[in-house]
Amino acid sequence: MRKPVIAGNWKMYKTVGESVATALALKPLVANANHWEVVIAPVFTALKSVADRLEGSNIKLAAQNCAAEKTEGAFTGEVAASMVRDAGCSHVIVGHSERRQYFFESDQIVSRKTQAGLAAGLMVIVCVGETLEQRDQGSAESVVRNQLAGGLSGLTASDLDRIIVAYEPVWAIGTGRTATPEQAQEMHAFIRRVFAERLSAAADAIRVLYGGSVKPDNIAGLMKQPDIDGALVGGASLKAESFAEIVNYKK
Ligand code: PGA
């Protein structure tokens, strides 16, 4: 049984005060949602304050990024995975398409960040997904296959229980245009097949989330698909009420 994951990616929104207020508002609204692993990902500066307020709750904390280097050092502006863990996170998101697009993160960087997250004892949410142009050219599957091969190189079957894949078609992020449940299912099944080719049995256990304009009114259709194990939610996770509405959906 794959426990579904619902993760809220707050991107570069909210001050420390706003982050704490949203987390506190969310806590009672999702207190009974034990059918999901519930995760929120505030900005770095708010992680510790939010972690302190979430202690004892069923909401887990993720960073939106971490350094590729495994240990501390002279890397101005970077935050190590071990530091993210120290601030109270259990999860880290790596390879989000905004990081790939605006900060030129390659599959190789994503792979190093994945390894750094694992070494720090974090659950790593690795994002993959094609652009509209790539989909229109018919290369969506090969793009995703290459991202998986590059970003997850060197992993063994025993690492997989700490890896979560998020399939986020770039054309669906923040655009209001969701992949249809069937389009998403097709790619999720493909992602599982790619894992099966490399790591056989472990592929059944890996959780694959969908991301891209997930909202309270489309979560049900997505979650009905056999290979969709949850969602990475951007815009609709910024308000406690709308995120809770998604979280409180039951299969
Ligand atoms: P969105 O963002 O839900 O606003 O489309 C998803 C994401 O970027 O993780």
PDB file of C-alpha atoms and ligand atoms in Angstrom:
ATOM      1  CA  MET A   1       0.000   0.000   0.000  1.00  0.00           C
ATOM      2  CA  ARG A   2       1.355   3.391  -1.013  1.00  0.00           C
ATOM      3  CA  LYS A   3       0.326   6.049   1.484  1.00  0.00           C
ATOM      4  CA  PRO A   4      -0.652   9.094  -0.574  1.00  0.00           C
ATOM      5  CA  VAL A   5       1.219  12.356  -0.046  1.00  0.00           C
ATOM      6  CA  ILE A   6      -0.237  15.829  -0.307  1.00  0.00           C
ATOM      7  CA  ALA A   7       2.391  18.548  -0.292  1.00  0.00           C
ATOM      8  CA  GLY A   8       1.888  22.318  -0.367  1.00  0.00           C
ATOM      9  CA  ASN A   9       4.659  24.227  -2.119  1.00  0.00           C
ATOM     10  CA  TRP A  10       4.457  27.822  -0.910  1.00  0.00           C
ATOM     11  CA  LYS A  11       7.174  28.977  -3.316  1.00  0.00           C
ATOM     12  CA  MET A  12       8.529  32.479  -2.582  1.00  0.00           C
ATOM     13  CA  TYR A  13       5.436  33.642  -0.714  1.00  0.00           C
ATOM     14  CA  LYS A  14       4.773  34.636   2.904  1.00  0.00           C
ATOM     15  CA  THR A  15       6.794  36.287   5.658  1.00  0.00           C
ATOM     16  CA  VAL A  16       7.693  34.341   8.795  1.00  0.00           C
ATOM     17  CA  GLY A  17       4.576  35.704  10.494  1.00  0.00           C
ATOM     18  CA  GLU A  18       2.316  34.833   7.571  1.00  0.00           C
ATOM     19  CA  SER A  19       3.808  31.350   7.300  1.00  0.00           C
ATOM     20  CA  VAL A  20       3.248  30.646  10.985  1.00  0.00           C
ATOM     21  CA  ALA A  21      -0.314  32.002  10.784  1.00  0.00           C
ATOM     22  CA  THR A  22      -1.130  29.793   7.772  1.00  0.00           C
ATOM     23  CA  ALA A  23       0.385  26.721   9.433  1.00  0.00           C
ATOM     24  CA  LEU A  24      -1.558  27.371  12.636  1.00  0.00           C
ATOM     25  CA  ALA A  25      -4.787  27.836  10.667  1.00  0.00           C
ATOM     26  CA  LEU A  26      -4.153  24.599   8.781  1.00  0.00           C
ATOM     27  CA  LYS A  27      -3.430  22.463  11.837  1.00  0.00           C
ATOM     28  CA  PRO A  28      -6.990  21.977  13.130  1.00  0.00           C
ATOM     29  CA  LEU A  29      -8.435  21.821   9.593  1.00  0.00           C
ATOM     30  CA  VAL A  30      -6.395  18.746   8.650  1.00  0.00           C
ATOM     31  CA  ALA A  31      -6.018  17.149  12.087  1.00  0.00           C
ATOM     32  CA  ASN A  32      -8.051  14.095  11.044  1.00  0.00           C
ATOM     33  CA  ALA A  33      -6.502  13.632   7.622  1.00  0.00           C
ATOM     34  CA  ASN A  34      -4.498  10.552   8.508  1.00  0.00           C
ATOM     35  CA  HIS A  35      -5.150   9.005   5.104  1.00  0.00           C
ATOM     36  CA  TRP A  36      -2.414  11.273   3.687  1.00  0.00           C
ATOM     37  CA  GLU A  37       1.127  12.200   4.518  1.00  0.00           C
ATOM     38  CA  VAL A  38       0.512  15.971   4.748  1.00  0.00           C
ATOM     39  CA  VAL A  39       3.492  18.215   3.994  1.00  0.00           C
ATOM     40  CA  ILE A  40       3.956  21.976   3.677  1.00  0.00           C
ATOM     41  CA  ALA A  41       6.983  23.739   2.221  1.00  0.00           C
ATOM     42  CA  PRO A  42       7.457  27.340   3.388  1.00  0.00           C
ATOM     43  CA  VAL A  43      10.455  29.549   2.510  1.00  0.00           C
ATOM     44  CA  PHE A  44      13.761  28.809   4.282  1.00  0.00           C
ATOM     45  CA  THR A  45      13.499  31.721   6.687  1.00  0.00           C
ATOM     46  CA  ALA A  46      10.185  30.473   8.078  1.00  0.00           C
ATOM     47  CA  LEU A  47      11.091  26.786   8.466  1.00  0.00           C
ATOM     48  CA  LYS A  48      12.206  26.794  12.088  1.00  0.00           C
ATOM     49  CA  SER A  49       9.339  28.962  13.347  1.00  0.00           C
ATOM     50  CA  VAL A  50       6.780  26.841  11.504  1.00  0.00           C
ATOM     51  CA  ALA A  51       8.440  23.603  12.707  1.00  0.00           C
ATOM     52  CA  ASP A  52       8.142  24.741  16.324  1.00  0.00           C
ATOM     53  CA  ARG A  53       4.403  25.414  15.890  1.00  0.00           C
ATOM     54  CA  LEU A  54       3.780  22.091  14.118  1.00  0.00           C
ATOM     55  CA  GLU A  55       5.339  19.921  16.803  1.00  0.00           C
ATOM     56  CA  GLY A  56       3.007  17.062  17.686  1.00  0.00           C
ATOM     57  CA  SER A  57       0.761  17.665  14.652  1.00  0.00           C
ATOM     58  CA  ASN A  58       0.271  15.438  11.606  1.00  0.00           C
ATOM     59  CA  ILE A  59       1.723  18.090   9.267  1.00  0.00           C
ATOM     60  CA  LYS A  60       5.264  17.497   8.085  1.00  0.00           C
ATOM     61  CA  LEU A  61       7.660  20.129   6.896  1.00  0.00           C
ATOM     62  CA  ALA A  62       9.658  20.358   3.666  1.00  0.00           C
ATOM     63  CA  ALA A  63      12.262  22.760   2.335  1.00  0.00           C
ATOM     64  CA  GLN A  64      11.814  23.804  -1.297  1.00  0.00           C
ATOM     65  CA  ASN A  65      15.472  23.249  -2.124  1.00  0.00           C
ATOM     66  CA  CYS A  66      18.830  22.371  -0.592  1.00  0.00           C
ATOM     67  CA  ALA A  67      22.502  22.623  -1.486  1.00  0.00           C
ATOM     68  CA  ALA A  68      24.120  20.009  -3.695  1.00  0.00           C
ATOM     69  CA  GLU A  69      27.071  19.815  -1.293  1.00  0.00           C
ATOM     70  CA  LYS A  70      26.628  17.262   1.421  1.00  0.00           C
ATOM     71  CA  THR A  71      28.528  19.040   4.167  1.00  0.00           C
ATOM     72  CA  GLU A  72      28.915  22.567   5.441  1.00  0.00           C
ATOM     73  CA  GLY A  73      31.487  24.746   3.768  1.00  0.00           C
ATOM     74  CA  ALA A  74      32.277  27.988   1.992  1.00  0.00           C
ATOM     75  CA  PHE A  75      29.193  28.084  -0.278  1.00  0.00           C
ATOM     76  CA  THR A  76      27.723  31.560   0.170  1.00  0.00           C
ATOM     77  CA  GLY A  77      23.957  31.647   0.062  1.00  0.00           C
ATOM     78  CA  GLU A  78      23.440  27.890   0.177  1.00  0.00           C
ATOM     79  CA  VAL A  79      21.624  25.843   2.827  1.00  0.00           C
ATOM     80  CA  ALA A  80      22.733  22.241   3.363  1.00  0.00           C
ATOM     81  CA  ALA A  81      20.246  19.375   3.566  1.00  0.00           C
ATOM     82  CA  SER A  82      21.513  18.619   7.083  1.00  0.00           C
ATOM     83  CA  MET A  83      20.652  22.222   8.060  1.00  0.00           C
ATOM     84  CA  VAL A  84      17.172  21.860   6.626  1.00  0.00           C
ATOM     85  CA  ARG A  85      16.797  18.741   8.766  1.00  0.00           C
ATOM     86  CA  ASP A  86      18.160  20.626  11.761  1.00  0.00           C
ATOM     87  CA  ALA A  87      15.496  23.318  11.224  1.00  0.00           C
ATOM     88  CA  GLY A  88      12.775  20.685  11.624  1.00  0.00           C
ATOM     89  CA  CYS A  89      12.173  19.385   8.096  1.00  0.00           C
ATOM     90  CA  SER A  90      11.524  15.754   7.271  1.00  0.00           C
ATOM     91  CA  HIS A  91      11.256  16.364   3.513  1.00  0.00           C
ATOM     92  CA  VAL A  92      12.989  18.381   0.807  1.00  0.00           C
ATOM     93  CA  ILE A  93      11.792  19.207  -2.719  1.00  0.00           C
ATOM     94  CA  VAL A  94      14.479  19.075  -5.420  1.00  0.00           C
ATOM     95  CA  GLY A  95      14.486  19.764  -9.145  1.00  0.00           C
ATOM     96  CA  HIS A  96      11.304  21.830  -9.289  1.00  0.00           C
ATOM     97  CA  SER A  97      10.843  23.121 -12.840  1.00  0.00           C
ATOM     98  CA  GLU A  98      11.204  26.709 -11.599  1.00  0.00           C
ATOM     99  CA  ARG A  99      14.672  25.778 -10.276  1.00  0.00           C
ATOM    100  CA  ARG A 100      15.531  24.093 -13.549  1.00  0.00           C
ATOM    101  CA  GLN A 101      14.217  26.999 -15.628  1.00  0.00           C
ATOM    102  CA  TYR A 102      15.301  30.092 -13.670  1.00  0.00           C
ATOM    103  CA  PHE A 103      18.337  28.777 -11.803  1.00  0.00           C
ATOM    104  CA  PHE A 104      19.685  26.478 -14.512  1.00  0.00           C
ATOM    105  CA  GLU A 105      19.623  23.329 -12.424  1.00  0.00           C
ATOM    106  CA  SER A 106      20.711  20.369 -14.501  1.00  0.00           C
ATOM    107  CA  ASP A 107      19.833  16.720 -13.931  1.00  0.00           C
ATOM    108  CA  GLN A 108      23.320  16.349 -12.500  1.00  0.00           C
ATOM    109  CA  ILE A 109      22.661  19.048  -9.882  1.00  0.00           C
ATOM    110  CA  VAL A 110      19.286  17.463  -9.123  1.00  0.00           C
ATOM    111  CA  SER A 111      21.037  14.140  -8.624  1.00  0.00           C
ATOM    112  CA  ARG A 112      23.570  15.661  -6.205  1.00  0.00           C
ATOM    113  CA  LYS A 113      20.783  17.377  -4.259  1.00  0.00           C
ATOM    114  CA  THR A 114      18.856  14.106  -4.110  1.00  0.00           C
ATOM    115  CA  GLN A 115      21.926  12.355  -2.711  1.00  0.00           C
ATOM    116  CA  ALA A 116      22.520  15.182  -0.233  1.00  0.00           C
ATOM    117  CA  GLY A 117      18.907  14.964   0.959  1.00  0.00           C
ATOM    118  CA  LEU A 118      19.122  11.199   1.406  1.00  0.00           C
ATOM    119  CA  ALA A 119      22.441  11.492   3.237  1.00  0.00           C
ATOM    120  CA  ALA A 120      20.815  13.965   5.641  1.00  0.00           C
ATOM    121  CA  GLY A 121      18.011  11.492   6.354  1.00  0.00           C
ATOM    122  CA  LEU A 122      15.314  13.437   4.521  1.00  0.00           C
ATOM    123  CA  MET A 123      12.512  12.198   2.289  1.00  0.00           C
ATOM    124  CA  VAL A 124      13.300  13.673  -1.131  1.00  0.00           C
ATOM    125  CA  ILE A 125      10.546  14.852  -3.462  1.00  0.00           C
ATOM    126  CA  VAL A 126      12.136  14.853  -6.930  1.00  0.00           C
ATOM    127  CA  CYS A 127      10.245  16.854  -9.566  1.00  0.00           C
ATOM    128  CA  VAL A 128      10.170  16.001 -13.251  1.00  0.00           C
ATOM    129  CA  GLY A 129       8.015  17.185 -16.133  1.00  0.00           C
ATOM    130  CA  GLU A 130       8.043  18.303 -19.751  1.00  0.00           C
ATOM    131  CA  THR A 131       7.333  21.696 -21.319  1.00  0.00           C
ATOM    132  CA  LEU A 132       4.409  22.280 -23.676  1.00  0.00           C
ATOM    133  CA  GLU A 133       6.782  22.401 -26.638  1.00  0.00           C
ATOM    134  CA  GLN A 134       8.252  19.037 -25.689  1.00  0.00           C
ATOM    135  CA  ARG A 135       4.772  17.543 -25.289  1.00  0.00           C
ATOM    136  CA  ASP A 136       3.663  18.933 -28.646  1.00  0.00           C
ATOM    137  CA  GLN A 137       6.771  17.436 -30.262  1.00  0.00           C
ATOM    138  CA  GLY A 138       5.823  14.063 -28.833  1.00  0.00           C
ATOM    139  CA  SER A 139       8.917  13.879 -26.626  1.00  0.00           C
ATOM    140  CA  ALA A 140       7.265  14.117 -23.174  1.00  0.00           C
ATOM    141  CA  GLU A 141       8.135  10.554 -22.228  1.00  0.00           C
ATOM    142  CA  SER A 142      11.738  10.725 -23.358  1.00  0.00           C
ATOM    143  CA  VAL A 143      12.230  14.035 -21.491  1.00  0.00           C
ATOM    144  CA  VAL A 144      10.849  12.543 -18.292  1.00  0.00           C
ATOM    145  CA  ARG A 145      12.852   9.352 -18.787  1.00  0.00           C
ATOM    146  CA  ASN A 146      16.056  11.392 -19.113  1.00  0.00           C
ATOM    147  CA  GLN A 147      15.206  13.489 -16.051  1.00  0.00           C
ATOM    148  CA  LEU A 148      14.652  10.310 -14.038  1.00  0.00           C
ATOM    149  CA  ALA A 149      17.844   8.693 -15.316  1.00  0.00           C
ATOM    150  CA  GLY A 150      19.893  11.820 -14.613  1.00  0.00           C
ATOM    151  CA  GLY A 151      18.287  13.037 -11.413  1.00  0.00           C
ATOM    152  CA  LEU A 152      18.089   9.627  -9.790  1.00  0.00           C
ATOM    153  CA  SER A 153      21.365   8.168 -11.001  1.00  0.00           C
ATOM    154  CA  GLY A 154      23.224   6.056  -8.484  1.00  0.00           C
ATOM    155  CA  LEU A 155      20.178   5.214  -6.379  1.00  0.00           C
ATOM    156  CA  THR A 156      19.673   1.683  -5.146  1.00  0.00           C
ATOM    157  CA  ALA A 157      16.384  -0.102  -4.456  1.00  0.00           C
ATOM    158  CA  SER A 158      16.828   0.551  -0.743  1.00  0.00           C
ATOM    159  CA  ASP A 159      16.886   4.338  -1.337  1.00  0.00           C
ATOM    160  CA  LEU A 160      13.499   4.267  -2.999  1.00  0.00           C
ATOM    161  CA  ASP A 161      11.425   4.258   0.156  1.00  0.00           C
ATOM    162  CA  ARG A 162      12.763   7.745   0.791  1.00  0.00           C
ATOM    163  CA  ILE A 163      12.156   9.030  -2.724  1.00  0.00           C
ATOM    164  CA  ILE A 164       8.896  10.561  -3.876  1.00  0.00           C
ATOM    165  CA  VAL A 165       8.568  11.587  -7.522  1.00  0.00           C
ATOM    166  CA  ALA A 166       6.426  14.583  -8.466  1.00  0.00           C
ATOM    167  CA  TYR A 167       5.340  14.672 -12.094  1.00  0.00           C
ATOM    168  CA  GLU A 168       4.631  18.298 -12.898  1.00  0.00           C
ATOM    169  CA  PRO A 169       4.069  19.124 -16.557  1.00  0.00           C
ATOM    170  CA  VAL A 170       5.531  22.623 -16.871  1.00  0.00           C
ATOM    171  CA  TRP A 171       2.558  23.756 -18.965  1.00  0.00           C
ATOM    172  CA  ALA A 172       0.201  22.994 -16.087  1.00  0.00           C
ATOM    173  CA  ILE A 173       2.073  24.873 -13.341  1.00  0.00           C
ATOM    174  CA  GLY A 174       0.360  28.062 -12.280  1.00  0.00           C
ATOM    175  CA  THR A 175      -1.543  28.197 -15.554  1.00  0.00           C
ATOM    176  CA  GLY A 176      -4.901  26.876 -14.415  1.00  0.00           C
ATOM    177  CA  ARG A 177      -4.512  24.223 -17.104  1.00  0.00           C
ATOM    178  CA  THR A 178      -4.338  20.824 -15.406  1.00  0.00           C
ATOM    179  CA  ALA A 179      -3.343  17.688 -17.226  1.00  0.00           C
ATOM    180  CA  THR A 180      -6.442  15.548 -17.581  1.00  0.00           C
ATOM    181  CA  PRO A 181      -6.517  12.670 -15.099  1.00  0.00           C
ATOM    182  CA  GLU A 182      -5.936  10.321 -18.056  1.00  0.00           C
ATOM    183  CA  GLN A 183      -2.902  12.288 -19.317  1.00  0.00           C
ATOM    184  CA  ALA A 184      -1.449  12.303 -15.804  1.00  0.00           C
ATOM    185  CA  GLN A 185      -2.184   8.597 -15.283  1.00  0.00           C
ATOM    186  CA  GLU A 186      -0.463   7.729 -18.546  1.00  0.00           C
ATOM    187  CA  MET A 187       2.740   9.505 -17.489  1.00  0.00           C
ATOM    188  CA  HIS A 188       2.586   8.157 -13.922  1.00  0.00           C
ATOM    189  CA  ALA A 189       2.324   4.599 -15.216  1.00  0.00           C
ATOM    190  CA  PHE A 190       5.239   5.345 -17.539  1.00  0.00           C
ATOM    191  CA  ILE A 191       7.332   6.664 -14.606  1.00  0.00           C
ATOM    192  CA  ARG A 192       6.606   3.489 -12.658  1.00  0.00           C
ATOM    193  CA  ARG A 193       7.656   1.398 -15.674  1.00  0.00           C
ATOM    194  CA  VAL A 194      10.937   3.311 -15.895  1.00  0.00           C
ATOM    195  CA  PHE A 195      11.608   2.500 -12.243  1.00  0.00           C
ATOM    196  CA  ALA A 196      10.622  -1.119 -12.809  1.00  0.00           C
ATOM    197  CA  GLU A 197      13.165  -1.440 -15.626  1.00  0.00           C
ATOM    198  CA  ARG A 198      15.932  -0.298 -13.312  1.00  0.00           C
ATOM    199  CA  LEU A 199      14.922  -1.407  -9.861  1.00  0.00           C
ATOM    200  CA  SER A 200      12.209  -4.024 -10.374  1.00  0.00           C
ATOM    201  CA  ALA A 201      10.036  -4.735  -7.354  1.00  0.00           C
ATOM    202  CA  ALA A 202      10.715  -1.431  -5.604  1.00  0.00           C
ATOM    203  CA  ALA A 203       8.825   0.343  -8.394  1.00  0.00           C
ATOM    204  CA  ASP A 204       5.499  -0.784  -6.983  1.00  0.00           C
ATOM    205  CA  ALA A 205       6.188   0.990  -3.727  1.00  0.00           C
ATOM    206  CA  ILE A 206       7.394   4.336  -5.059  1.00  0.00           C
ATOM    207  CA  ARG A 207       4.953   7.190  -4.710  1.00  0.00           C
ATOM    208  CA  VAL A 208       4.370   9.392  -7.735  1.00  0.00           C
ATOM    209  CA  LEU A 209       2.584  12.705  -7.132  1.00  0.00           C
ATOM    210  CA  TYR A 210       0.935  14.902  -9.724  1.00  0.00           C
ATOM    211  CA  GLY A 211       1.496  18.661  -9.682  1.00  0.00           C
ATOM    212  CA  GLY A 212       0.186  21.518 -11.817  1.00  0.00           C
ATOM    213  CA  SER A 213      -2.937  23.549 -11.016  1.00  0.00           C
ATOM    214  CA  VAL A 214      -4.296  21.038  -8.499  1.00  0.00           C
ATOM    215  CA  LYS A 215      -7.384  22.518  -6.843  1.00  0.00           C
ATOM    216  CA  PRO A 216     -10.204  21.357  -4.573  1.00  0.00           C
ATOM    217  CA  ASP A 217     -12.367  20.711  -7.646  1.00  0.00           C
ATOM    218  CA  ASN A 218      -9.942  18.493  -9.571  1.00  0.00           C
ATOM    219  CA  ILE A 219      -8.279  16.432  -6.828  1.00  0.00           C
ATOM    220  CA  ALA A 220     -10.964  13.717  -6.932  1.00  0.00           C
ATOM    221  CA  GLY A 221     -10.523  12.974 -10.647  1.00  0.00           C
ATOM    222  CA  LEU A 222      -6.748  12.816 -10.270  1.00  0.00           C
ATOM    223  CA  MET A 223      -6.802  10.597  -7.180  1.00  0.00           C
ATOM    224  CA  LYS A 224      -9.095   8.084  -8.878  1.00  0.00           C
ATOM    225  CA  GLN A 225      -6.221   7.107 -11.161  1.00  0.00           C
ATOM    226  CA  PRO A 226      -4.373   3.987 -10.033  1.00  0.00           C
ATOM    227  CA  ASP A 227      -0.858   5.401 -10.381  1.00  0.00           C
ATOM    228  CA  ILE A 228      -1.443   8.852  -8.879  1.00  0.00           C
ATOM    229  CA  ASP A 229      -0.322   8.735  -5.259  1.00  0.00           C
ATOM    230  CA  GLY A 230      -0.991  12.307  -4.247  1.00  0.00           C
ATOM    231  CA  ALA A 231      -0.314  15.867  -5.287  1.00  0.00           C
ATOM    232  CA  LEU A 232       2.171  18.696  -5.094  1.00  0.00           C
ATOM    233  CA  VAL A 233       0.048  21.825  -4.812  1.00  0.00           C
ATOM    234  CA  GLY A 234       1.279  25.370  -5.427  1.00  0.00           C
ATOM    235  CA  GLY A 235      -1.231  28.214  -5.625  1.00  0.00           C
ATOM    236  CA  ALA A 236      -4.081  26.384  -3.908  1.00  0.00           C
ATOM    237  CA  SER A 237      -1.863  25.567  -0.914  1.00  0.00           C
ATOM    238  CA  LEU A 238      -1.286  29.202   0.029  1.00  0.00           C
ATOM    239  CA  LYS A 239      -4.637  29.524   1.785  1.00  0.00           C
ATOM    240  CA  ALA A 240      -5.229  27.128   4.666  1.00  0.00           C
ATOM    241  CA  GLU A 241      -8.895  26.682   3.706  1.00  0.00           C
ATOM    242  CA  SER A 242      -8.335  25.682   0.081  1.00  0.00           C
ATOM    243  CA  PHE A 243      -5.405  23.415   0.935  1.00  0.00           C
ATOM    244  CA  ALA A 244      -7.502  21.788   3.676  1.00  0.00           C
ATOM    245  CA  GLU A 245     -10.305  21.239   1.191  1.00  0.00           C
ATOM    246  CA  ILE A 246      -7.891  19.265  -0.988  1.00  0.00           C
ATOM    247  CA  VAL A 247      -6.422  17.402   1.988  1.00  0.00           C
ATOM    248  CA  ASN A 248      -9.849  16.443   3.264  1.00  0.00           C
ATOM    249  CA  TYR A 249     -10.754  14.731   0.021  1.00  0.00           C
ATOM    250  CA  LYS A 250     -10.971  10.970   0.659  1.00  0.00           C
ATOM    251  CA  LYS A 251     -10.524   8.335  -2.023  1.00  0.00           C
TER     252      LYS A 251
HETATM  253  P1  PGA B   1       0.473  25.190  -9.038  1.00  0.00           P
HETATM  254  O1  PGA B   1       2.014  24.860  -8.715  1.00  0.00           O
HETATM  255  O2  PGA B   1      -0.357  24.262  -8.209  1.00  0.00           O
HETATM  256  O3  PGA B   1       0.303  26.632  -8.651  1.00  0.00           O
HETATM  257  O4  PGA B   1       0.282  24.963 -10.487  1.00  0.00           O
HETATM  258  C1  PGA B   1       2.450  23.540  -8.554  1.00  0.00           C
HETATM  259  C2  PGA B   1       3.935  23.532  -8.299  1.00  0.00           C
HETATM  260  O5  PGA B   1       4.648  24.318  -8.913  1.00  0.00           O
HETATM  261  O6  PGA B   1       4.454  22.735  -7.474  1.00  0.00           O
END
